[in-house]
PDB file of C-alpha atoms in Angstrom:
ATOM      1  CA  UNK A 180     104.078 136.983 104.122  1.00 80.00           C
ATOM      2  CA  UNK A 181     102.456 133.917 105.394  1.00 89.00           C
ATOM      3  CA  UNK A 182     104.914 132.847 108.047  1.00 91.00           C
ATOM      4  CA  UNK A 183     103.772 129.256 108.259  1.00 90.00           C
ATOM      5  CA  UNK A 184     103.840 128.785 104.531  1.00 91.00           C
ATOM      6  CA  UNK A 185     107.301 130.315 104.303  1.00 91.00           C
ATOM      7  CA  UNK A 186     108.516 128.009 106.967  1.00 91.00           C
ATOM      8  CA  UNK A 187     107.162 124.901 105.132  1.00 91.00           C
ATOM      9  CA  UNK A 188     108.792 126.135 101.896  1.00 92.00           C
ATOM     10  CA  UNK A 189     112.001 126.625 103.623  1.00 91.00           C
ATOM     11  CA  UNK A 190     111.792 123.192 105.321  1.00 90.00           C
ATOM     12  CA  UNK A 191     111.198 121.413 102.105  1.00 89.00           C
ATOM     13  CA  UNK A 192     114.057 123.350 100.465  1.00 89.00           C
ATOM     14  CA  UNK A 193     116.443 122.204 103.177  1.00 87.00           C
ATOM     15  CA  UNK A 194     115.074 118.617 102.977  1.00 83.00           C
ATOM     16  CA  UNK A 195     115.333 118.214  99.180  1.00 84.00           C
ATOM     17  CA  UNK A 196     118.514 120.260  98.640  1.00 83.00           C
ATOM     18  CA  UNK A 197     117.301 122.767  95.858  1.00 85.00           C
ATOM     19  CA  UNK A 198     114.715 125.333  95.165  1.00 88.00           C
ATOM     20  CA  UNK A 199     113.486 123.506  92.049  1.00 87.00           C
ATOM     21  CA  UNK A 200     113.011 120.194  93.922  1.00 86.00           C
ATOM     22  CA  UNK A 201     111.133 122.004  96.647  1.00 87.00           C
ATOM     23  CA  UNK A 202     109.053 123.738  94.090  1.00 90.00           C
ATOM     24  CA  UNK A 203     108.023 120.515  92.268  1.00 89.00           C
ATOM     25  CA  UNK A 204     107.259 118.810  95.743  1.00 85.00           C
ATOM     26  CA  UNK A 205     105.130 121.772  96.747  1.00 88.00           C
ATOM     27  CA  UNK A 206     103.558 122.268  93.307  1.00 89.00           C
ATOM     28  CA  UNK A 207     104.765 125.864  93.106  1.00 91.00           C
ATOM     29  CA  UNK A 208     106.985 127.814  90.757  1.00 92.00           C
ATOM     30  CA  UNK A 209     110.670 128.075  91.577  1.00 89.00           C
ATOM     31  CA  UNK A 210     110.249 131.918  91.539  1.00 91.00           C
ATOM     32  CA  UNK A 211     107.589 131.629  94.248  1.00 92.00           C
ATOM     33  CA  UNK A 212     109.694 129.389  96.430  1.00 91.00           C
ATOM     34  CA  UNK A 213     112.711 131.710  96.108  1.00 90.00           C
ATOM     35  CA  UNK A 214     110.517 134.809  96.938  1.00 92.00           C
ATOM     36  CA  UNK A 215     109.194 133.279 100.079  1.00 92.00           C
ATOM     37  CA  UNK A 216     112.514 132.245 101.255  1.00 92.00           C
ATOM     38  CA  UNK A 217     113.733 135.817 100.521  1.00 91.00           C
ATOM     39  CA  UNK A 218     110.885 137.306 102.434  1.00 92.00           C
ATOM     40  CA  UNK A 219     111.715 134.997 105.386  1.00 91.00           C
ATOM     41  CA  UNK A 220     115.221 136.210 105.407  1.00 91.00           C
ATOM     42  CA  UNK A 221     114.161 139.761 105.228  1.00 91.00           C
ATOM     43  CA  UNK A 222     111.737 139.308 108.074  1.00 91.00           C
ATOM     44  CA  UNK A 223     114.498 137.504 110.296  1.00 91.00           C
ATOM     45  CA  UNK A 224     117.300 139.985 109.135  1.00 92.00           C
ATOM     46  CA  UNK A 225     119.735 137.191 108.387  1.00 92.00           C
ATOM     47  CA  UNK A 226     120.657 135.118 105.406  1.00 91.00           C
ATOM     48  CA  UNK A 227     119.494 131.471 105.791  1.00 91.00           C
ATOM     49  CA  UNK A 228     120.717 130.000 102.395  1.00 91.00           C
ATOM     50  CA  UNK A 229     123.932 130.652 100.399  1.00 85.00           C
ATOM     51  CA  UNK A 230     122.907 130.278  96.716  1.00 74.00           C
ATOM     52  CA  UNK A 231     125.196 129.632  93.869  1.00 64.00           C
ATOM     53  CA  UNK A 232     124.685 128.398  90.359  1.00 54.00           C
ATOM     54  CA  UNK A 233     125.631 124.922  91.254  1.00 62.00           C
ATOM     55  CA  UNK A 234     124.620 124.260  94.923  1.00 69.00           C
ATOM     56  CA  UNK A 235     122.592 125.419  97.767  1.00 78.00           C
ATOM     57  CA  UNK A 236     124.111 125.575 101.219  1.00 84.00           C
ATOM     58  CA  UNK A 237     122.700 126.555 104.641  1.00 88.00           C
ATOM     59  CA  UNK A 238     124.420 129.284 106.693  1.00 90.00           C
ATOM     60  CA  UNK A 239     125.016 128.786 110.356  1.00 89.00           C
ATOM     61  CA  UNK A 240     121.857 130.678 111.160  1.00 90.00           C
ATOM     62  CA  UNK A 241     119.979 128.677 108.470  1.00 90.00           C
ATOM     63  CA  UNK A 242     121.115 125.307 109.997  1.00 88.00           C
ATOM     64  CA  UNK A 243     119.739 126.411 113.460  1.00 90.00           C
ATOM     65  CA  UNK A 244     116.626 127.715 111.965  1.00 90.00           C
ATOM     66  CA  UNK A 245     116.040 124.650 109.899  1.00 89.00           C
ATOM     67  CA  UNK A 246     116.290 122.323 112.987  1.00 86.00           C
ATOM     68  CA  UNK A 247     113.828 124.504 114.956  1.00 88.00           C
ATOM     69  CA  UNK A 248     111.531 124.758 112.005  1.00 90.00           C
ATOM     70  CA  UNK A 249     111.412 120.996 111.585  1.00 84.00           C
ATOM     71  CA  UNK A 250     110.376 120.567 115.300  1.00 81.00           C
ATOM     72  CA  UNK A 251     107.815 123.426 115.077  1.00 86.00           C
ATOM     73  CA  UNK A 252     106.180 121.996 111.854  1.00 85.00           C
ATOM     74  CA  UNK A 253     106.016 118.512 113.394  1.00 76.00           C
ATOM     75  CA  UNK A 254     104.320 119.862 116.604  1.00 77.00           C
ATOM     76  CA  UNK A 255     101.884 121.880 114.431  1.00 81.00           C
ATOM     77  CA  UNK A 256     101.015 118.769 112.491  1.00 74.00           C
ATOM     78  CA  UNK A 257     100.416 116.769 115.520  1.00 69.00           C
ATOM     79  CA  UNK A 258      98.231 119.480 117.035  1.00 72.00           C
ATOM     80  CA  UNK A 259      96.148 119.545 113.857  1.00 71.00           C
ATOM     81  CA  UNK A 260      95.727 115.736 113.976  1.00 66.00           C
ATOM     82  CA  UNK A 261      94.742 115.746 117.682  1.00 63.00           C
ATOM     83  CA  UNK A 262      92.454 118.605 117.243  1.00 67.00           C
ATOM     84  CA  UNK A 263      90.723 117.179 114.157  1.00 60.00           C
ATOM     85  CA  UNK A 264      90.349 113.947 115.941  1.00 57.00           C
ATOM     86  CA  UNK A 265      92.252 112.057 113.427  1.00 51.00           C
ATOM     87  CA  UNK A 266      93.240 109.299 115.903  1.00 50.00           C
ATOM     88  CA  UNK A 267      91.376 106.874 113.635  1.00 56.00           C
ATOM     89  CA  UNK A 268      92.410 108.288 110.234  1.00 63.00           C
ATOM     90  CA  UNK A 269      95.542 107.812 108.370  1.00 78.00           C
ATOM     91  CA  UNK A 270      96.388 110.509 105.948  1.00 80.00           C
ATOM     92  CA  UNK A 271      99.154 112.721 104.672  1.00 83.00           C
ATOM     93  CA  UNK A 272     102.747 112.215 103.569  1.00 88.00           C
ATOM     94  CA  UNK A 273     104.751 109.638 105.657  1.00 92.00           C
ATOM     95  CA  UNK A 274     108.555 110.145 105.434  1.00 91.00           C
ATOM     96  CA  UNK A 275     110.394 106.836 105.990  1.00 94.00           C
ATOM     97  CA  UNK A 276     114.075 106.238 106.203  1.00 92.00           C
ATOM     98  CA  UNK A 277     115.177 102.638 105.795  1.00 92.00           C
ATOM     99  CA  UNK A 278     118.309 100.633 105.646  1.00 87.00           C
ATOM    100  CA  UNK A 279     119.118  99.345 102.171  1.00 88.00           C
ATOM    101  CA  UNK A 280     119.112  95.641 103.058  1.00 87.00           C
ATOM    102  CA  UNK A 281     115.837  95.776 104.990  1.00 89.00           C
ATOM    103  CA  UNK A 282     114.275  97.825 102.234  1.00 92.00           C
ATOM    104  CA  UNK A 283     115.366  95.346  99.381  1.00 89.00           C
ATOM    105  CA  UNK A 284     114.549  92.115 101.251  1.00 89.00           C
ATOM    106  CA  UNK A 285     111.466  92.966 103.166  1.00 89.00           C
ATOM    107  CA  UNK A 286     109.982  96.507 103.516  1.00 93.00           C
ATOM    108  CA  UNK A 287     109.623  97.634  99.914  1.00 94.00           C
ATOM    109  CA  UNK A 288     107.269  94.848  98.966  1.00 93.00           C
ATOM    110  CA  UNK A 289     105.021  95.815 101.895  1.00 94.00           C
ATOM    111  CA  UNK A 290     104.533  99.444 101.040  1.00 96.00           C
ATOM    112  CA  UNK A 291     101.777  98.938  98.240  1.00 96.00           C
ATOM    113  CA  UNK A 292      99.580  97.089 100.726  1.00 95.00           C
ATOM    114  CA  UNK A 293      99.892  99.837 103.312  1.00 95.00           C
ATOM    115  CA  UNK A 294      98.882 102.399 100.621  1.00 95.00           C
ATOM    116  CA  UNK A 295      96.094 100.188  99.471  1.00 95.00           C
ATOM    117  CA  UNK A 296      94.748 100.025 103.131  1.00 93.00           C
ATOM    118  CA  UNK A 297      95.238 103.795 103.699  1.00 92.00           C
ATOM    119  CA  UNK A 298      94.055 105.561 100.363  1.00 92.00           C
ATOM    120  CA  UNK A 299      94.547 108.990 101.996  1.00 88.00           C
ATOM    121  CA  UNK A 300      98.303 108.425 102.795  1.00 90.00           C
ATOM    122  CA  UNK A 301     101.394 108.748 100.603  1.00 93.00           C
ATOM    123  CA  UNK A 302     104.977 107.771 101.185  1.00 95.00           C
ATOM    124  CA  UNK A 303     108.453 109.237 100.716  1.00 93.00           C
ATOM    125  CA  UNK A 304     110.793 106.279 101.059  1.00 94.00           C
ATOM    126  CA  UNK A 305     114.453 106.971 101.355  1.00 92.00           C
ATOM    127  CA  UNK A 306     117.135 104.332 101.488  1.00 90.00           C
ATOM    128  CA  UNK A 307     120.536 104.665 103.210  1.00 80.00           C
ATOM    129  CA  UNK A 308     123.418 102.641 104.486  1.00 68.00           C
ATOM    130  CA  UNK A 309     123.938 105.007 107.383  1.00 65.00           C
ATOM    131  CA  UNK A 310     123.544 103.245 110.663  1.00 58.00           C
ATOM    132  CA  UNK A 311     122.359 106.491 112.373  1.00 60.00           C
ATOM    133  CA  UNK A 312     120.025 109.041 110.854  1.00 64.00           C
ATOM    134  CA  UNK A 313     118.837 112.271 112.253  1.00 70.00           C
ATOM    135  CA  UNK A 314     115.095 111.469 112.433  1.00 75.00           C
ATOM    136  CA  UNK A 315     113.995 114.665 113.876  1.00 70.00           C
ATOM    137  CA  UNK A 316     116.491 116.898 112.332  1.00 69.00           C
ATOM    138  CA  UNK A 317     115.873 115.444 108.729  1.00 76.00           C
ATOM    139  CA  UNK A 318     112.231 115.424 109.120  1.00 77.00           C
ATOM    140  CA  UNK A 319     111.509 111.708 109.024  1.00 85.00           C
ATOM    141  CA  UNK A 320     108.500 110.253 110.645  1.00 89.00           C
ATOM    142  CA  UNK A 321     109.709 106.588 110.942  1.00 93.00           C
ATOM    143  CA  UNK A 322     113.160 104.959 110.570  1.00 92.00           C
ATOM    144  CA  UNK A 323     113.561 101.152 110.034  1.00 92.00           C
ATOM    145  CA  UNK A 324     116.867  99.977 111.283  1.00 87.00           C
ATOM    146  CA  UNK A 325     118.950  97.096 112.773  1.00 81.00           C
ATOM    147  CA  UNK A 326     119.461  97.934 116.380  1.00 74.00           C
ATOM    148  CA  UNK A 327     118.004 100.844 118.258  1.00 70.00           C
ATOM    149  CA  UNK A 328     119.449 104.414 118.347  1.00 68.00           C
ATOM    150  CA  UNK A 329     120.252 105.560 121.945  1.00 66.00           C
ATOM    151  CA  UNK A 330     118.312 108.895 121.909  1.00 70.00           C
ATOM    152  CA  UNK A 331     115.931 109.741 124.676  1.00 68.00           C
ATOM    153  CA  UNK A 332     113.977 111.904 122.023  1.00 73.00           C
ATOM    154  CA  UNK A 333     113.192 108.753 120.087  1.00 84.00           C
ATOM    155  CA  UNK A 334     110.940 105.699 120.624  1.00 87.00           C
ATOM    156  CA  UNK A 335     112.380 102.372 119.413  1.00 88.00           C
ATOM    157  CA  UNK A 336     109.705  99.618 118.819  1.00 90.00           C
ATOM    158  CA  UNK A 337     111.172  96.188 118.168  1.00 89.00           C
ATOM    159  CA  UNK A 338     109.542  94.401 115.235  1.00 90.00           C
ATOM    160  CA  UNK A 339     111.444  91.202 115.479  1.00 85.00           C
ATOM    161  CA  UNK A 340     114.884  89.752 115.090  1.00 87.00           C
ATOM    162  CA  UNK A 341     116.920  88.442 112.157  1.00 88.00           C
ATOM    163  CA  UNK A 342     119.120  85.414 112.773  1.00 89.00           C
ATOM    164  CA  UNK A 343     122.731  85.813 111.802  1.00 92.00           C
ATOM    165  CA  UNK A 344     125.092  83.224 110.300  1.00 95.00           C
ATOM    166  CA  UNK A 345     128.863  83.184 110.543  1.00 96.00           C
ATOM    167  CA  UNK A 346     129.777  81.805 107.106  1.00 97.00           C
ATOM    168  CA  UNK A 347     132.388  81.437 104.400  1.00 97.00           C
ATOM    169  CA  UNK A 348     132.802  79.985 100.888  1.00 98.00           C
ATOM    170  CA  UNK A 349     133.868  76.368 100.427  1.00 97.00           C
ATOM    171  CA  UNK A 350     136.859  77.855  98.599  1.00 96.00           C
ATOM    172  CA  UNK A 351     138.028  79.945 101.554  1.00 96.00           C
ATOM    173  CA  UNK A 352     137.559  76.886 103.866  1.00 96.00           C
ATOM    174  CA  UNK A 353     139.638  74.851 101.520  1.00 95.00           C
ATOM    175  CA  UNK A 354     142.539  77.387 101.923  1.00 94.00           C
ATOM    176  CA  UNK A 355     142.109  77.928 105.511  1.00 94.00           C
ATOM    177  CA  UNK A 356     141.332  75.718 108.553  1.00 90.00           C
ATOM    178  CA  UNK A 357     137.767  75.675 109.484  1.00 94.00           C
ATOM    179  CA  UNK A 358     137.290  77.262 112.882  1.00 96.00           C
ATOM    180  CA  UNK A 359     135.822  75.009 115.604  1.00 95.00           C
ATOM    181  CA  UNK A 360     135.478  77.656 118.340  1.00 95.00           C
ATOM    182  CA  UNK A 361     134.595  81.462 117.974  1.00 96.00           C
ATOM    183  CA  UNK A 362     137.922  82.399 119.629  1.00 95.00           C
ATOM    184  CA  UNK A 363     139.693  80.945 116.565  1.00 95.00           C
ATOM    185  CA  UNK A 364     138.176  83.760 114.367  1.00 95.00           C
ATOM    186  CA  UNK A 365     140.961  86.186 115.416  1.00 94.00           C
ATOM    187  CA  UNK A 366     143.372  84.129 113.256  1.00 93.00           C
ATOM    188  CA  UNK A 367     141.037  84.341 110.186  1.00 95.00           C
ATOM    189  CA  UNK A 368     140.306  86.932 107.670  1.00 95.00           C
ATOM    190  CA  UNK A 369     136.940  88.281 108.749  1.00 95.00           C
ATOM    191  CA  UNK A 370     134.792  90.658 106.720  1.00 94.00           C
ATOM    192  CA  UNK A 371     134.024  93.369 109.355  1.00 90.00           C
ATOM    193  CA  UNK A 372     130.773  95.327 109.081  1.00 82.00           C
ATOM    194  CA  UNK A 373     129.582  98.075 111.423  1.00 69.00           C
ATOM    195  CA  UNK A 374     125.938  97.837 110.371  1.00 59.00           C
ATOM    196  CA  UNK A 375     125.407  96.546 113.897  1.00 50.00           C
ATOM    197  CA  UNK A 376     128.556  97.679 115.507  1.00 55.00           C
ATOM    198  CA  UNK A 377     130.312  94.322 114.711  1.00 58.00           C
ATOM    199  CA  UNK A 378     133.814  95.489 114.005  1.00 68.00           C
ATOM    200  CA  UNK A 379     136.100  94.191 116.788  1.00 84.00           C
ATOM    201  CA  UNK A 380     134.019  91.438 118.421  1.00 90.00           C
ATOM    202  CA  UNK A 381     131.037  89.228 117.401  1.00 93.00           C
ATOM    203  CA  UNK A 382     128.585  88.023 120.025  1.00 91.00           C
ATOM    204  CA  UNK A 383     127.902  84.266 120.593  1.00 93.00           C
ATOM    205  CA  UNK A 384     126.062  82.161 123.314  1.00 91.00           C
ATOM    206  CA  UNK A 385     128.030  79.117 124.490  1.00 88.00           C
ATOM    207  CA  UNK A 386     127.501  76.504 127.318  1.00 87.00           C
ATOM    208  CA  UNK A 387     128.482  79.032 129.828  1.00 86.00           C
ATOM    209  CA  UNK A 388     126.313  81.887 128.503  1.00 90.00           C
ATOM    210  CA  UNK A 389     126.910  84.780 126.201  1.00 91.00           C
ATOM    211  CA  UNK A 390     130.316  86.000 125.257  1.00 93.00           C
ATOM    212  CA  UNK A 391     132.104  88.119 122.757  1.00 93.00           C
ATOM    213  CA  UNK A 392     134.819  86.697 120.398  1.00 94.00           C
ATOM    214  CA  UNK A 393     137.498  88.864 119.048  1.00 94.00           C
ATOM    215  CA  UNK A 394     137.681  89.127 115.288  1.00 93.00           C
ATOM    216  CA  UNK A 395     140.070  90.722 112.861  1.00 88.00           C
ATOM    217  CA  UNK A 396     140.320  91.398 109.147  1.00 90.00           C
ATOM    218  CA  UNK A 397     141.790  93.648 106.614  1.00 89.00           C
ATOM    219  CA  UNK A 398     138.581  95.407 105.464  1.00 87.00           C
ATOM    220  CA  UNK A 399     135.613  96.838 107.227  1.00 88.00           C
ATOM    221  CA  UNK A 400     132.564  98.525 105.844  1.00 87.00           C
ATOM    222  CA  UNK A 401     129.364 100.444 106.758  1.00 80.00           C
ATOM    223  CA  UNK A 402     127.295  98.393 104.171  1.00 83.00           C
ATOM    224  CA  UNK A 403     126.051  94.834 105.141  1.00 85.00           C
ATOM    225  CA  UNK A 404     125.507  94.233 101.418  1.00 88.00           C
ATOM    226  CA  UNK A 405     129.199  94.861 100.705  1.00 91.00           C
ATOM    227  CA  UNK A 406     130.150  92.624 103.463  1.00 92.00           C
ATOM    228  CA  UNK A 407     127.945  89.983 101.840  1.00 94.00           C
ATOM    229  CA  UNK A 408     129.432  90.429  98.415  1.00 95.00           C
ATOM    230  CA  UNK A 409     133.041  90.173  99.840  1.00 95.00           C
ATOM    231  CA  UNK A 410     132.190  87.144 101.902  1.00 96.00           C
ATOM    232  CA  UNK A 411     130.439  85.479  98.790  1.00 96.00           C
ATOM    233  CA  UNK A 412     133.589  86.396  96.740  1.00 96.00           C
ATOM    234  CA  UNK A 413     135.790  84.299  99.167  1.00 95.00           C
ATOM    235  CA  UNK A 414     137.534  87.161 100.843  1.00 93.00           C
ATOM    236  CA  UNK A 415     136.856  85.718 104.351  1.00 95.00           C
ATOM    237  CA  UNK A 416     134.393  84.901 106.991  1.00 96.00           C
ATOM    238  CA  UNK A 417     131.295  87.061 107.372  1.00 95.00           C
ATOM    239  CA  UNK A 418     128.782  87.536 110.226  1.00 93.00           C
ATOM    240  CA  UNK A 419     125.605  88.203 108.102  1.00 93.00           C
ATOM    241  CA  UNK A 420     121.772  88.260 108.504  1.00 91.00           C
ATOM    242  CA  UNK A 421     119.721  85.517 107.143  1.00 91.00           C
ATOM    243  CA  UNK A 422     117.792  88.034 104.997  1.00 89.00           C
ATOM    244  CA  UNK A 423     120.923  88.084 102.765  1.00 91.00           C
ATOM    245  CA  UNK A 424     122.481  84.657 103.051  1.00 94.00           C
ATOM    246  CA  UNK A 425     119.653  82.223 103.207  1.00 93.00           C
ATOM    247  CA  UNK A 426     119.686  81.611  99.373  1.00 94.00           C
ATOM    248  CA  UNK A 427     123.468  81.420  99.153  1.00 97.00           C
ATOM    249  CA  UNK A 428     123.510  78.882 102.094  1.00 97.00           C
ATOM    250  CA  UNK A 429     120.770  76.686 100.343  1.00 96.00           C
ATOM    251  CA  UNK A 430     122.605  76.784  97.096  1.00 97.00           C
ATOM    252  CA  UNK A 431     125.888  75.596  98.777  1.00 97.00           C
ATOM    253  CA  UNK A 432     127.595  78.894  97.867  1.00 97.00           C
ATOM    254  CA  UNK A 433     128.331  79.617 101.690  1.00 97.00           C
ATOM    255  CA  UNK A 434     129.025  77.124 104.434  1.00 97.00           C
ATOM    256  CA  UNK A 435     127.659  77.894 107.898  1.00 97.00           C
ATOM    257  CA  UNK A 436     130.195  77.872 110.728  1.00 97.00           C
ATOM    258  CA  UNK A 437     130.045  77.784 114.497  1.00 96.00           C
ATOM    259  CA  UNK A 438     126.176  77.594 114.463  1.00 90.00           C
ATOM    260  CA  UNK A 439     126.298  75.462 117.793  1.00 92.00           C
ATOM    261  CA  UNK A 440     127.479  78.738 119.526  1.00 93.00           C
ATOM    262  CA  UNK A 441     124.269  80.634 118.275  1.00 87.00           C
ATOM    263  CA  UNK A 442     125.665  83.755 116.774  1.00 89.00           C
ATOM    264  CA  UNK A 443     124.011  86.870 117.931  1.00 82.00           C
ATOM    265  CA  UNK A 444     120.851  87.890 116.220  1.00 84.00           C
ATOM    266  CA  UNK A 445     120.153  91.387 114.798  1.00 82.00           C
ATOM    267  CA  UNK A 446     116.986  93.106 116.195  1.00 85.00           C
ATOM    268  CA  UNK A 447     114.945  95.315 113.749  1.00 89.00           C
ATOM    269  CA  UNK A 448     113.313  98.463 115.076  1.00 91.00           C
ATOM    270  CA  UNK A 449     110.821 101.080 114.004  1.00 92.00           C
ATOM    271  CA  UNK A 450     112.131 104.296 115.384  1.00 91.00           C
ATOM    272  CA  UNK A 451     110.091 107.511 115.612  1.00 88.00           C
ATOM    273  CA  UNK A 452     110.068 110.724 117.547  1.00 81.00           C
ATOM    274  CA  UNK A 453     109.167 110.691 121.209  1.00 72.00           C
ATOM    275  CA  UNK A 454     106.119 113.063 121.325  1.00 62.00           C
ATOM    276  CA  UNK A 455     102.979 113.615 123.390  1.00 57.00           C
ATOM    277  CA  UNK A 456     100.833 112.890 120.360  1.00 62.00           C
ATOM    278  CA  UNK A 457     102.192 110.381 117.924  1.00 73.00           C
ATOM    279  CA  UNK A 458     100.640 111.212 114.488  1.00 77.00           C
ATOM    280  CA  UNK A 459      97.951 108.779 113.210  1.00 80.00           C
ATOM    281  CA  UNK A 460     100.027 108.101 110.083  1.00 86.00           C
ATOM    282  CA  UNK A 461     103.022 107.030 112.204  1.00 88.00           C
ATOM    283  CA  UNK A 462     101.031 104.912 114.604  1.00 87.00           C
ATOM    284  CA  UNK A 463      99.303 103.132 111.683  1.00 90.00           C
ATOM    285  CA  UNK A 464     102.367 102.529 109.891  1.00 94.00           C
ATOM    286  CA  UNK A 465     104.183 100.987 112.960  1.00 93.00           C
ATOM    287  CA  UNK A 466     101.184  98.789 113.660  1.00 92.00           C
ATOM    288  CA  UNK A 467     101.240  97.604 109.978  1.00 94.00           C
ATOM    289  CA  UNK A 468     104.756  96.676 110.237  1.00 93.00           C
ATOM    290  CA  UNK A 469     104.209  94.800 113.453  1.00 90.00           C
ATOM    291  CA  UNK A 470     101.397  92.875 111.772  1.00 90.00           C
ATOM    292  CA  UNK A 471     103.027  92.239 108.374  1.00 90.00           C
ATOM    293  CA  UNK A 472     106.725  92.041 109.172  1.00 82.00           C
ATOM    294  CA  UNK A 473     106.980  90.406 112.524  1.00 66.00           C
ATOM    295  CA  UNK A 474     105.691  86.906 111.509  1.00 60.00           C
ATOM    296  CA  UNK A 475     108.456  86.890 108.834  1.00 58.00           C
ATOM    297  CA  UNK A 476     111.092  87.259 111.393  1.00 68.00           C
ATOM    298  CA  UNK A 477     112.523  85.015 114.211  1.00 59.00           C
TER     299      UNK A 477
END
């Protein structure tokens, strides 16, 4: 058994969730993938994966081995890059995790240009509404998110900021008194979103400096897109990024509120593992985002 090959097969099986998916990804037969994982288990003397006809699940030993395997494979890839002198080359698979709203409004349209500039690179682009993603544990090279994750094992490079608007539909404002100060929001129905930890308070800047205003509402969501749709439906007042609401504001579907108090903006970060050698493909992609995306932000 080639241990490194077996580890790579196990890692892709864990990442993709099935033997057949890993086989397709690695251009191998499902039988070969299953055999290598069985040989790995025999060598370790433990079961790593519980197999049933419907699903594949990691054992406790499998979960721990998976985490350590991903770290080791990343270190090996970085060692190969640095030894080959690939500091000026961009090649290989780049695994990217991106929030849905950033993907749909900005990032997706940039990817073809990156691949055109880097013909030896390929991309696996995964979208999610999760605020926190296990970048190292799930094997991602880069995550693109509103706000930075507080983890010393990660580097967060700010790409820019997205302006936020507190807004509501004209129909909602016809039924409820328009707030003249952020502190009046507590008496309104606010659409709460934890995409940037904006559940109980919203940040503003007034004449005396920054402050947080208490907000309340009957619904909260982890999806900024869902918060936008509920605001647009007239459910209440939303605190939403310009990426989503610019067109609705221009069309008169949403009215801007409290803009004189400068609602807090949402910074956008490229987040990647903190390592001695940053892979050339990661460095190139982050530099590309800085160049192409930052001028489009505030």
